[in-house]
Short mmCIF file of N, CA, C and O in Angstrom, two decimals:
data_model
loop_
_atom_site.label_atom_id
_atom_site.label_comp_id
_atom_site.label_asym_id
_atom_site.label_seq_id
_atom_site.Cartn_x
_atom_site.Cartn_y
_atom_site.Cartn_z
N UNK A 1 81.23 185.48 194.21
CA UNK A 1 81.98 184.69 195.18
C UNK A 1 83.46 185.01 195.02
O UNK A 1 84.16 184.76 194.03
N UNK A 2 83.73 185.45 195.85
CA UNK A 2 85.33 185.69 195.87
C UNK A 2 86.25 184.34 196.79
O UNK A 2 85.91 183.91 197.89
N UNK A 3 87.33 183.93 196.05
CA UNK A 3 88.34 183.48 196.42
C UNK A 3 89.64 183.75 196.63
O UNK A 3 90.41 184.16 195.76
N UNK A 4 90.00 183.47 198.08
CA UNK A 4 91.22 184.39 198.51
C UNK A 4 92.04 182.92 199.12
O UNK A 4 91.44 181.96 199.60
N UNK A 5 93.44 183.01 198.97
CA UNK A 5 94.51 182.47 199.55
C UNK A 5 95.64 183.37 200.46
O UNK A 5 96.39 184.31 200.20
N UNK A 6 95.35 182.59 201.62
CA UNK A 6 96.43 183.51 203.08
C UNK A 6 97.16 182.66 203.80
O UNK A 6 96.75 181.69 204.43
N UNK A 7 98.43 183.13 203.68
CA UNK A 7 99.52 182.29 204.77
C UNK A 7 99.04 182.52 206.09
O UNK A 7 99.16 183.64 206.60
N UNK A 8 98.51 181.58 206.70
CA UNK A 8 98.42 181.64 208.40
C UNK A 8 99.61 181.01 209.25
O UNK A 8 99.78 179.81 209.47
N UNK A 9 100.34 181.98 209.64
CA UNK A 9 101.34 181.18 210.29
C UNK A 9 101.37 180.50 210.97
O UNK A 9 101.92 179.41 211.08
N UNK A 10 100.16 181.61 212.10
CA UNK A 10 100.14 180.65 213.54
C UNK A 10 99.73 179.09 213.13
O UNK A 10 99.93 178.28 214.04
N UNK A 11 99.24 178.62 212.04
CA UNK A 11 98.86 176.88 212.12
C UNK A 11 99.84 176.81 211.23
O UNK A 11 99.39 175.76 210.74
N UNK A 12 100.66 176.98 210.68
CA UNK A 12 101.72 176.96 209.81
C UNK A 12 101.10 175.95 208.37
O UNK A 12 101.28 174.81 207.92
N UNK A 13 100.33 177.15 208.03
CA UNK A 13 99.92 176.40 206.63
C UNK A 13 98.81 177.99 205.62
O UNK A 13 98.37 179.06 206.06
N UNK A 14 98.77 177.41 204.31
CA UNK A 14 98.20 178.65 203.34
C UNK A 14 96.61 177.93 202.96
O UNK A 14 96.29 176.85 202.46
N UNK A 15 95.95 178.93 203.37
CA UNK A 15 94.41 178.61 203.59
C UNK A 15 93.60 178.92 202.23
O UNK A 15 93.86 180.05 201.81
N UNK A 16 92.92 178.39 201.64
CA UNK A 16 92.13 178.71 200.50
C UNK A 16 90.46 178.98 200.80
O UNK A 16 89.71 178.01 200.91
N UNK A 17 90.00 180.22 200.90
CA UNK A 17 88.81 180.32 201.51
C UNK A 17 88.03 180.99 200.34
O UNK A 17 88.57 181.67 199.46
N UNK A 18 86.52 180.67 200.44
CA UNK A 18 85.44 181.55 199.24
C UNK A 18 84.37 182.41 200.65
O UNK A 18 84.00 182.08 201.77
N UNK A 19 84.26 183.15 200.10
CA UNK A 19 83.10 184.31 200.82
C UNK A 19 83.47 183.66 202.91
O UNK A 19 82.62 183.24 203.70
N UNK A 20 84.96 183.83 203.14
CA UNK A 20 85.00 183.30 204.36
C UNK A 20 85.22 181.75 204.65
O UNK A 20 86.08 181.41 205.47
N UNK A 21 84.66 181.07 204.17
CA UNK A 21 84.29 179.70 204.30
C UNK A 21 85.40 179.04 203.69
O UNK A 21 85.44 179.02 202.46
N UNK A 22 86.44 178.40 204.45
CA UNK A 22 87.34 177.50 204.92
C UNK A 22 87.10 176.59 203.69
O UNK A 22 86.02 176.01 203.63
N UNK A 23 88.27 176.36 202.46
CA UNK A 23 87.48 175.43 201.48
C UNK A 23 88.89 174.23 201.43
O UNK A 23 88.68 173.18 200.82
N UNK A 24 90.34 174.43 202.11
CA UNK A 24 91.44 173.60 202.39
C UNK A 24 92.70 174.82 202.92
O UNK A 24 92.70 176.02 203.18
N UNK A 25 93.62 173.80 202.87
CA UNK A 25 94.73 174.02 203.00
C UNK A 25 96.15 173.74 202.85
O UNK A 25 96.31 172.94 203.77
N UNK A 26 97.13 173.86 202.36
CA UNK A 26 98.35 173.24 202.57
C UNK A 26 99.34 173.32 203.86
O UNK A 26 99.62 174.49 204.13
N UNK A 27 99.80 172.56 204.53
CA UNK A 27 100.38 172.41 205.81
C UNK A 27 101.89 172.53 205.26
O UNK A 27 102.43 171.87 204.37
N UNK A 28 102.41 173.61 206.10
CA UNK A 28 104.00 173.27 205.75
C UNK A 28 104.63 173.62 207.07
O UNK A 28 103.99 173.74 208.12
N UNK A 29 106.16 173.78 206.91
CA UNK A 29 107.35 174.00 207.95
C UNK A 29 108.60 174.92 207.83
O UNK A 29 109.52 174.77 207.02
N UNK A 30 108.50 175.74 208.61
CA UNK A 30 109.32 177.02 207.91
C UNK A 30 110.54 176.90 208.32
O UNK A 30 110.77 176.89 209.52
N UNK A 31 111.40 176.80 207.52
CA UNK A 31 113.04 177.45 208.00
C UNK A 31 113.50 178.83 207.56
O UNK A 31 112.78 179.66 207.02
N UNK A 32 114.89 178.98 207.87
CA UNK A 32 115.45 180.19 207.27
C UNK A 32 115.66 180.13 205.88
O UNK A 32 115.90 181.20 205.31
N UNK A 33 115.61 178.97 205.14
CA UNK A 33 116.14 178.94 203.80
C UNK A 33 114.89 178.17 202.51
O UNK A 33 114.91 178.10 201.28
N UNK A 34 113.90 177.70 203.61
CA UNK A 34 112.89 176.94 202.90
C UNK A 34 111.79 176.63 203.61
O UNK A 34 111.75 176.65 204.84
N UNK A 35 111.01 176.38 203.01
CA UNK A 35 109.97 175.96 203.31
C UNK A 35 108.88 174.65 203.03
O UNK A 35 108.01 174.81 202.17
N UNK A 36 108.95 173.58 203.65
CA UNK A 36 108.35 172.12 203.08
C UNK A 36 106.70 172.13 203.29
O UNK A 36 105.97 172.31 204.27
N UNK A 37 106.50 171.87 201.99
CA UNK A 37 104.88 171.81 202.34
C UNK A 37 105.26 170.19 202.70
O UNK A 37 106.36 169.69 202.49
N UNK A 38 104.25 169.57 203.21
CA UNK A 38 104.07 168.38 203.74
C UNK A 38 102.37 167.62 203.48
O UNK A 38 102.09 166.42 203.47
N UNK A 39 101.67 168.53 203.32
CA UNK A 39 100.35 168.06 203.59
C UNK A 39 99.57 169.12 202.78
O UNK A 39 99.96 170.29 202.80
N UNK A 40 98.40 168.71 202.03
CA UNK A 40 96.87 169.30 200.96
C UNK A 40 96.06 168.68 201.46
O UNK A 40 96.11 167.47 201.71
N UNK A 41 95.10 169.52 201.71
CA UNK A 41 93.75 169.38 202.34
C UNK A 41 92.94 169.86 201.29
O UNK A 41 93.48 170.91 200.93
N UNK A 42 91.77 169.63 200.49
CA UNK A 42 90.61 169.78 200.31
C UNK A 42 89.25 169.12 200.62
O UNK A 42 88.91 167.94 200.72
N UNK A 43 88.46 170.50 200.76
CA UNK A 43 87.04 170.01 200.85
C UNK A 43 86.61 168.64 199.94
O UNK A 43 86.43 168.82 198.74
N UNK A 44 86.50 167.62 200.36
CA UNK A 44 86.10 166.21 199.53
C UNK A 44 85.16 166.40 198.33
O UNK A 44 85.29 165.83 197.25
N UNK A 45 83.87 167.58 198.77
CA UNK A 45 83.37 168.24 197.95
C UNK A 45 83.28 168.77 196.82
O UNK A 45 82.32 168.72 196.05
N UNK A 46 84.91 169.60 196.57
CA UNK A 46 84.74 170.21 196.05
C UNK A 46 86.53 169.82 195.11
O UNK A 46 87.35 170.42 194.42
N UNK A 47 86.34 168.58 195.64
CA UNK A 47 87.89 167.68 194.79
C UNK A 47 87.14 168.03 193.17
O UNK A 47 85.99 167.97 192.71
N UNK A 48 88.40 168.40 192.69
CA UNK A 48 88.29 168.16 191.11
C UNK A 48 87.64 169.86 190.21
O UNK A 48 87.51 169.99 189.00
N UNK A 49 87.45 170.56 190.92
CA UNK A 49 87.50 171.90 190.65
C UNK A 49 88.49 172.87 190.30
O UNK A 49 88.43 173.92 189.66
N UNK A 50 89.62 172.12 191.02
CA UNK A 50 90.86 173.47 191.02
C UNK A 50 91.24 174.39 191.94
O UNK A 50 92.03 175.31 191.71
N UNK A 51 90.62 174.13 193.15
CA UNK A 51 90.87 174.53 194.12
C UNK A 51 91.73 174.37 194.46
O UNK A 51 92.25 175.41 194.87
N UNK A 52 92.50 173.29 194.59
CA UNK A 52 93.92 172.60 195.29
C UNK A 52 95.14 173.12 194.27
O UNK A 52 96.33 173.25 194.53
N UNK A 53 94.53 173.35 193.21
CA UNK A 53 95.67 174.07 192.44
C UNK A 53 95.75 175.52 192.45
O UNK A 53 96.86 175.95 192.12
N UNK A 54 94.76 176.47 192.78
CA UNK A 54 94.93 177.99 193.18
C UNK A 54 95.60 178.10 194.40
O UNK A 54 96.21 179.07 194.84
N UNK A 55 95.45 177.07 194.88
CA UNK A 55 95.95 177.10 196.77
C UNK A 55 97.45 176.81 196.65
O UNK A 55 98.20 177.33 197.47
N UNK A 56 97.88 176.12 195.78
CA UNK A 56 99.13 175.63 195.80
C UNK A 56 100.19 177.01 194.42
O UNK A 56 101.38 177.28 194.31
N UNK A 57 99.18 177.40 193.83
CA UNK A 57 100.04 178.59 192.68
C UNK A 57 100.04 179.37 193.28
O UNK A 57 101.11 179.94 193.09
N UNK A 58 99.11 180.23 194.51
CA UNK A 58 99.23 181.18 195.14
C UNK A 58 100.27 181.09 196.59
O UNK A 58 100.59 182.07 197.27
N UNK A 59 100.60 179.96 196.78
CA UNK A 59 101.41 179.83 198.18
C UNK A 59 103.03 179.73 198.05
O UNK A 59 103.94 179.97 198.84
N UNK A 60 102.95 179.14 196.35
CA UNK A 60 104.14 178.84 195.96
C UNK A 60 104.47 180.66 195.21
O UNK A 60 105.63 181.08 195.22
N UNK A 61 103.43 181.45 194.66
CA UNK A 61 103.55 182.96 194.38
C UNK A 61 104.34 183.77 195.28
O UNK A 61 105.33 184.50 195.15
N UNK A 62 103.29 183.25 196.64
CA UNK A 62 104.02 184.29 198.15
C UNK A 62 105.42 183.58 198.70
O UNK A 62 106.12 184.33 199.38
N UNK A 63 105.95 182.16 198.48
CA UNK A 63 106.78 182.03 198.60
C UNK A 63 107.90 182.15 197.78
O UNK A 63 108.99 181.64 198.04
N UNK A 64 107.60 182.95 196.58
CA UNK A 64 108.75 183.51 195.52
C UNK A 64 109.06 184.95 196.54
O UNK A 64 110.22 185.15 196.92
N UNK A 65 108.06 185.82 196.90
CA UNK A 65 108.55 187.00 197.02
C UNK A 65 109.27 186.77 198.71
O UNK A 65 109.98 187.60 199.28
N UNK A 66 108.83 185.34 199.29
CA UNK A 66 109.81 186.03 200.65
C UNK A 66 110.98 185.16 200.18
O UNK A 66 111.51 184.44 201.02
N UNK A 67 111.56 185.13 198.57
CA UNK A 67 112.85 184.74 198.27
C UNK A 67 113.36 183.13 199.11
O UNK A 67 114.46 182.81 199.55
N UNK A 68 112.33 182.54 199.08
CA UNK A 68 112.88 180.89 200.30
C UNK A 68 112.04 179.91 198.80
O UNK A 68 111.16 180.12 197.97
N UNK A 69 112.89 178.93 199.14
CA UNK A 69 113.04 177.54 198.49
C UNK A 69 112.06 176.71 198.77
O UNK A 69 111.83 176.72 199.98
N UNK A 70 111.16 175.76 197.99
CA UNK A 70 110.55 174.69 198.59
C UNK A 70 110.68 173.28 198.32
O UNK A 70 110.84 173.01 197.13
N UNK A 71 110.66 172.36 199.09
CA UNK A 71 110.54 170.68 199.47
C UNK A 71 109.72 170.47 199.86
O UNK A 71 109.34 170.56 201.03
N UNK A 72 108.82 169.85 198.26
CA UNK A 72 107.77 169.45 198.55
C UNK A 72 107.33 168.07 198.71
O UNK A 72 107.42 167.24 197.81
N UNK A 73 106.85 167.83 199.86
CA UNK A 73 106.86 166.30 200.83
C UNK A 73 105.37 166.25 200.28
O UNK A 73 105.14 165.28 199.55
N UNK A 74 104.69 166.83 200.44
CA UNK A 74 103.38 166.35 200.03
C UNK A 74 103.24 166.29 198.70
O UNK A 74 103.69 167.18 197.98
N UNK A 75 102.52 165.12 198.17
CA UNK A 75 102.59 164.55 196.99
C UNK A 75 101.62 165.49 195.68
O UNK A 75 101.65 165.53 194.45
N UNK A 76 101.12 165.92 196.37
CA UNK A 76 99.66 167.14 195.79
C UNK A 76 100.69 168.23 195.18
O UNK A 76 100.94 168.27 193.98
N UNK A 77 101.22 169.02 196.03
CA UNK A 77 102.06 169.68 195.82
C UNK A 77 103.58 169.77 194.92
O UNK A 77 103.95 170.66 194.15
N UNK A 78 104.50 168.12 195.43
CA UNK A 78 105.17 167.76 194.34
C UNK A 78 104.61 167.46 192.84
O UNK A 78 105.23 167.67 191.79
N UNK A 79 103.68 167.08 192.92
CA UNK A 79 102.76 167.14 191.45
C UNK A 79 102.56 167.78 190.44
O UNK A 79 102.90 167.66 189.26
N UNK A 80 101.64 168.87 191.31
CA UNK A 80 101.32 170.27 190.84
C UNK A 80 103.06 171.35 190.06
O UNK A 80 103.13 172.04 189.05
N UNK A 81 103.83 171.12 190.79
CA UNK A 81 105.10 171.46 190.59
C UNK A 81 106.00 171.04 189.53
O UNK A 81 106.83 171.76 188.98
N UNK A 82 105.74 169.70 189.28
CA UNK A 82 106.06 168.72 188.40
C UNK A 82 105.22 169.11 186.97
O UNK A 82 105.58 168.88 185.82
N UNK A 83 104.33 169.59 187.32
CA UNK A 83 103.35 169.79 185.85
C UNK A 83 103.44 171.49 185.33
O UNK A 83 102.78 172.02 184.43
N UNK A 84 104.28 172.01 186.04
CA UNK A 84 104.50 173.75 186.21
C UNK A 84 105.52 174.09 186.19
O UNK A 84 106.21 174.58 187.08
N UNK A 85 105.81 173.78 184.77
CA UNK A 85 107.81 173.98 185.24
C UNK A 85 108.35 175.88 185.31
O UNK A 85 109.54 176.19 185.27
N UNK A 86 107.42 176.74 185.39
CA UNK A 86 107.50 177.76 185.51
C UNK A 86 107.86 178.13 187.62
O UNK A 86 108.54 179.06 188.06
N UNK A 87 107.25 177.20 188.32
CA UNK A 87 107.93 176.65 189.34
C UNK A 87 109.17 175.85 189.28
O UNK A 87 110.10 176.41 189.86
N UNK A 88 109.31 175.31 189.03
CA UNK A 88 111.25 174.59 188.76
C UNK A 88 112.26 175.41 189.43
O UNK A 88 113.13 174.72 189.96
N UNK A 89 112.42 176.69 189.57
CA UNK A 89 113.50 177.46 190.53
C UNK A 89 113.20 177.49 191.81
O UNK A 89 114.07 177.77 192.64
N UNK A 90 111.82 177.17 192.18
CA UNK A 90 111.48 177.03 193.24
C UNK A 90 111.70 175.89 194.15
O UNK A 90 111.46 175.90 195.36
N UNK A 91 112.15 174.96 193.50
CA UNK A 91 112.57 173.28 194.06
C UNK A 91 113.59 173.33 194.45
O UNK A 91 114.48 173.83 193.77
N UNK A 92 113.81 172.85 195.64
CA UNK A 92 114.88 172.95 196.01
C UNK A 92 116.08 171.78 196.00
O UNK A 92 117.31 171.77 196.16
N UNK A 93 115.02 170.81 195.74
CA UNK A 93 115.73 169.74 194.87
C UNK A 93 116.31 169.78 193.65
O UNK A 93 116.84 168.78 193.17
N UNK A 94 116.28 171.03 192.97
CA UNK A 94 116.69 170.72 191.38
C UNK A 94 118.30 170.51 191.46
O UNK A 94 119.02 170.91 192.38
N UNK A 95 118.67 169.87 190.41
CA UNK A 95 120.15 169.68 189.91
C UNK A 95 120.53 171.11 190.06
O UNK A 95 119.70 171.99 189.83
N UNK A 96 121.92 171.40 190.50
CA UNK A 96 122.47 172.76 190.25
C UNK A 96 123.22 173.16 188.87
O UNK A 96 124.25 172.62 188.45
N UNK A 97 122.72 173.91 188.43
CA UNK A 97 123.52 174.13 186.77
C UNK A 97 124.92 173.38 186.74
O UNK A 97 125.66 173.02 187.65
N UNK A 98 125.01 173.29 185.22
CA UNK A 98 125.99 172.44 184.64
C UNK A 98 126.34 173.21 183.60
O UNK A 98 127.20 172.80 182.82
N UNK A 99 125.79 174.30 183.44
CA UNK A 99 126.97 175.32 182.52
C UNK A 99 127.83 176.07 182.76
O UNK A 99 128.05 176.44 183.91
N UNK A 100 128.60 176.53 181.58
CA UNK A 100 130.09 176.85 182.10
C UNK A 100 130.08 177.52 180.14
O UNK A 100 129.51 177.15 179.12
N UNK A 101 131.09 178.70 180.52
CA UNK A 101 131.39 180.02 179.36
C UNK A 101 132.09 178.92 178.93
O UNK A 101 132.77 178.98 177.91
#
């Protein structure tokens, strides 16, 4: 069984699918400088697997390389972020440094 995660723009959200089959999604909103997820969807099914967390490390992955910021409105997502501080540059909420030579 293979699992794949893909930004679909046209519904403006990153899809988490196994052998095809639609298993959630995160809903977001694109600007020039960021991007807000807003909304996590999983299969009710299949809550508590880890699904919602490959969907959210891989969306927040592709949104390192197109170099944009995220505000995360949905609580799934602020979470997941919160527990991953290897994401932390990615917030676009963070405090701006406070050091100085």
């Amino acid at each position: 069984m293979t699992t794949q995660v893909r930004d679909n723009p046209a519904e403006n959200r990153y899809e988490i699918r196994r052998d095809g089959q639609l298993l959630g999604h995160a809903a977001y909103q694109k600007t020039a400088e960021l991007i807000v997820f807003t909304h996590t969807e999983i299969d009710p099914a299949l809550e508590g697997q880890g699904i919602g967390g490959q969907l959210v490390r891989a969306a927040l992955d592709h949104v390192r390389t197109l170099g944009l910021q995220v505000l995360p409105i949905c609580p799934f997502v602020q979470g997941w972020m919160g527990r991953h501080p290897e994401y932390r540059d990615l917030d676009y909420r963070r405090p701006a440094s406070k050091v100085s030579d």
